[in-house]
Structures are given as C-alpha cells and as structure tokens.
Amino acid sequence: MFTMTGPGSPSVLCNLPVAIEQHVEWITNCIAFMRENGIERIEAAPESVERWVAHVNEAADATLLPLVTHSWYLGANVPGKPRVFMPYAGGMTRYRAICDDVAARGYEGFVLTGRISAAARTTRAGNPGDFAAAAAIGTPGV
C-alpha cells in the first residue's frame, strides 16, 4: 500500500494538488517498474527510513515550525502522542528531485522482492540515502 501526501512529504506545506499529482505519478511509475521487472513487493528498507526521517528533521530544523508548542503538525491533537514534526519542510521542488533520483536508481532504499529482472538489479547502484538531488536545489520551492 502506498500513502499519498503522508508523513515525510511536503503535503500540507505546499499546494496540495501539486503534491498529490507528484505522488500519483511516482506511484504509477513505481508500479509499472515493478510489473516490468517481475517485482511483487516493495518496502522501504529500515535504514533508509531512518535516513529519511533524519533528513525530514534536518529540513524542519532549518525553520521555526518545530518550535510551535501546540500544533497538529506535531501530533499535539492526539493525547499522549510523541511530538514530532512530520511534513517535509525542504520544499516540493527538492522533494520531487529526491523522489525522481530514487526512482532513477532503481528505487534505491527499498527492498524489492519477487523475480527481479537483471535490468532492475543493474539499475540499483549508488549511495542509498545520500539525497544528492536535494543538494542540487539551491533554495526550497513549491
């Protein structure tokens, strides 16, 4: 199952239809890649999840948003829930570039299972979770 505009995405911090469109395109392309390459399942690798959460926190910490004392952005609307800033504050342009880079690297950072084709295996190279595409974008943007 894929979640659109959920935690770790720009979601509520940008134009939501733009975010939804990007998610739909990425998910559609991912499913097509899976079908073309005999992949039956895709799941984020635990170490990649940790790196992404750290990157999301780093982007948020560059703003004043995490300093708000009471906001549903932090989960404050749920009693007892740990307060964590969940949206990606690095901007939609940067987020799109990172997602495109992950896809171009054969869905690097994800565990793919099934009868994976040789073409899919050779596409998966590089340094997982380096988010190099983020560095190429000078300033956050929508």
Short mmCIF file of C-alpha atoms in Angstrom, two decimals:
data_model
loop_
_atom_site.label_atom_id
_atom_site.label_comp_id
_atom_site.label_asym_id
_atom_site.label_seq_id
_atom_site.Cartn_x
_atom_site.Cartn_y
_atom_site.Cartn_z
CA MET A 1 0.00 0.00 0.00
CA PHE A 2 1.23 3.49 -0.83
CA THR A 3 0.32 6.59 1.20
CA MET A 4 -0.09 9.83 -0.66
CA THR A 5 0.79 13.17 0.94
CA GLY A 6 1.50 11.45 4.24
CA PRO A 7 4.21 11.94 6.86
CA GLY A 8 7.60 12.78 5.39
CA SER A 9 6.14 14.50 2.33
CA PRO A 10 5.62 18.25 1.75
CA SER A 11 1.85 17.63 1.91
CA VAL A 12 0.26 20.45 3.91
CA LEU A 13 3.25 22.76 3.46
CA CYS A 14 2.69 23.20 -0.27
CA ASN A 15 -0.04 23.33 -2.87
CA LEU A 16 -1.77 20.01 -2.11
CA PRO A 17 -2.97 19.24 -5.67
CA VAL A 18 0.65 19.59 -6.85
CA ALA A 19 1.82 17.19 -4.12
CA ILE A 20 -0.95 14.71 -4.92
CA GLU A 21 -0.11 14.83 -8.63
CA GLN A 22 3.57 14.13 -7.92
CA HIS A 23 2.68 11.21 -5.64
CA VAL A 24 0.27 9.70 -8.19
CA GLU A 25 2.90 9.95 -10.94
CA TRP A 26 5.64 8.44 -8.77
CA ILE A 27 3.44 5.59 -7.54
CA THR A 28 2.17 4.86 -11.07
CA ASN A 29 5.72 4.74 -12.42
CA CYS A 30 6.83 2.56 -9.50
CA ILE A 31 4.05 0.04 -10.11
CA ALA A 32 4.91 -0.02 -13.83
CA PHE A 33 8.59 -0.63 -12.96
CA MET A 34 7.56 -3.45 -10.65
CA ARG A 35 5.38 -5.11 -13.30
CA GLU A 36 8.05 -4.75 -16.00
CA ASN A 37 10.73 -6.27 -13.77
CA GLY A 38 8.90 -9.11 -12.02
CA ILE A 39 8.83 -7.36 -8.67
CA GLU A 40 5.99 -8.45 -6.44
CA ARG A 41 6.66 -6.32 -3.37
CA ILE A 42 8.38 -3.06 -2.48
CA GLU A 43 9.07 -1.94 1.06
CA ALA A 44 11.26 0.80 2.49
CA ALA A 45 14.47 -0.58 3.99
CA PRO A 46 14.65 0.21 7.72
CA GLU A 47 17.99 2.02 7.39
CA SER A 48 16.55 4.15 4.56
CA VAL A 49 13.57 5.05 6.72
CA GLU A 50 15.94 6.21 9.46
CA ARG A 51 17.96 8.32 6.99
CA TRP A 52 14.78 9.86 5.55
CA VAL A 53 13.40 10.73 9.00
CA ALA A 54 16.74 12.36 9.86
CA HIS A 55 16.61 14.34 6.59
CA VAL A 56 12.99 15.41 7.26
CA ASN A 57 14.04 16.56 10.76
CA GLU A 58 17.03 18.43 9.34
CA ALA A 59 14.77 20.28 6.87
CA ALA A 60 12.28 21.11 9.63
CA ASP A 61 15.02 22.29 12.00
CA ALA A 62 16.05 24.88 9.40
CA THR A 63 12.67 26.55 10.04
CA LEU A 64 10.74 27.78 13.06
CA LEU A 65 7.96 25.21 12.51
CA PRO A 66 9.13 22.62 15.09
CA LEU A 67 9.24 25.31 17.78
CA VAL A 68 5.46 25.68 17.89
CA THR A 69 4.25 24.44 21.26
CA HIS A 70 0.84 23.10 20.28
CA SER A 71 0.03 22.08 16.69
CA TRP A 72 -1.49 19.12 14.90
CA TYR A 73 1.64 19.28 12.70
CA LEU A 74 3.43 17.85 15.74
CA GLY A 75 0.70 15.40 16.70
CA ALA A 76 -0.41 17.57 19.63
CA ASN A 77 -4.05 16.84 18.81
CA VAL A 78 -3.60 13.22 19.97
CA PRO A 79 -3.19 12.90 23.76
CA GLY A 80 -0.01 11.04 24.71
CA LYS A 81 1.41 11.03 21.19
CA PRO A 82 5.10 11.97 20.95
CA ARG A 83 5.53 15.39 19.33
CA VAL A 84 7.36 15.06 16.03
CA PHE A 85 7.28 17.43 13.06
CA MET A 86 6.14 15.16 10.23
CA PRO A 87 5.81 17.19 6.97
CA TYR A 88 8.88 17.65 4.75
CA ALA A 89 9.84 21.33 5.00
CA GLY A 90 12.50 21.20 2.27
CA GLY A 91 10.06 22.25 -0.46
CA MET A 92 8.18 20.47 -3.20
CA THR A 93 10.89 21.08 -5.82
CA ARG A 94 13.54 19.44 -3.65
CA TYR A 95 11.19 16.59 -2.66
CA ARG A 96 10.33 15.87 -6.30
CA ALA A 97 14.04 15.81 -7.23
CA ILE A 98 14.80 13.35 -4.43
CA CYS A 99 11.90 11.07 -5.42
CA ASP A 100 12.92 11.18 -9.09
CA ASP A 101 16.50 10.32 -8.11
CA VAL A 102 15.35 7.35 -6.00
CA ALA A 103 13.33 6.04 -8.97
CA ALA A 104 16.19 6.62 -11.43
CA ARG A 105 18.42 4.49 -9.19
CA GLY A 106 16.01 1.55 -9.38
CA TYR A 107 14.05 2.50 -6.26
CA GLU A 108 17.16 2.66 -4.16
CA GLY A 109 16.46 2.45 -0.46
CA PHE A 110 13.63 0.00 -0.99
CA VAL A 111 13.68 -3.77 -0.62
CA LEU A 112 12.32 -5.32 -3.81
CA THR A 113 11.16 -8.93 -3.79
CA GLY A 114 9.95 -11.28 -6.49
CA ARG A 115 11.50 -12.49 -9.71
CA ILE A 116 13.60 -9.34 -10.17
CA SER A 117 14.96 -8.93 -13.70
CA ALA A 118 18.66 -8.46 -14.38
CA ALA A 119 17.89 -4.97 -15.75
CA ALA A 120 16.30 -3.94 -12.46
CA ARG A 121 19.26 -5.28 -10.50
CA THR A 122 21.82 -3.31 -12.53
CA THR A 123 19.83 -0.07 -12.15
CA ARG A 124 20.20 -0.22 -8.35
CA ALA A 125 23.56 1.44 -7.72
CA GLY A 126 24.91 4.39 -5.81
CA ASN A 127 24.90 5.55 -2.23
CA PRO A 128 21.46 4.84 -0.75
CA GLY A 129 20.01 7.72 1.17
CA ASP A 130 22.56 10.36 0.21
CA PHE A 131 19.76 12.63 -1.06
CA ALA A 132 22.23 14.16 -3.52
CA ALA A 133 19.34 15.53 -5.56
CA ALA A 134 18.42 17.76 -2.61
CA ALA A 135 21.80 19.47 -2.73
CA ALA A 136 21.27 20.36 -6.38
CA ILE A 137 18.31 22.58 -5.48
CA GLY A 138 19.60 25.88 -4.10
CA THR A 139 16.55 27.04 -2.19
CA PRO A 140 13.33 25.38 -1.15
CA GLY A 141 10.50 25.91 -3.58
CA VAL A 142 6.98 24.86 -4.40
#
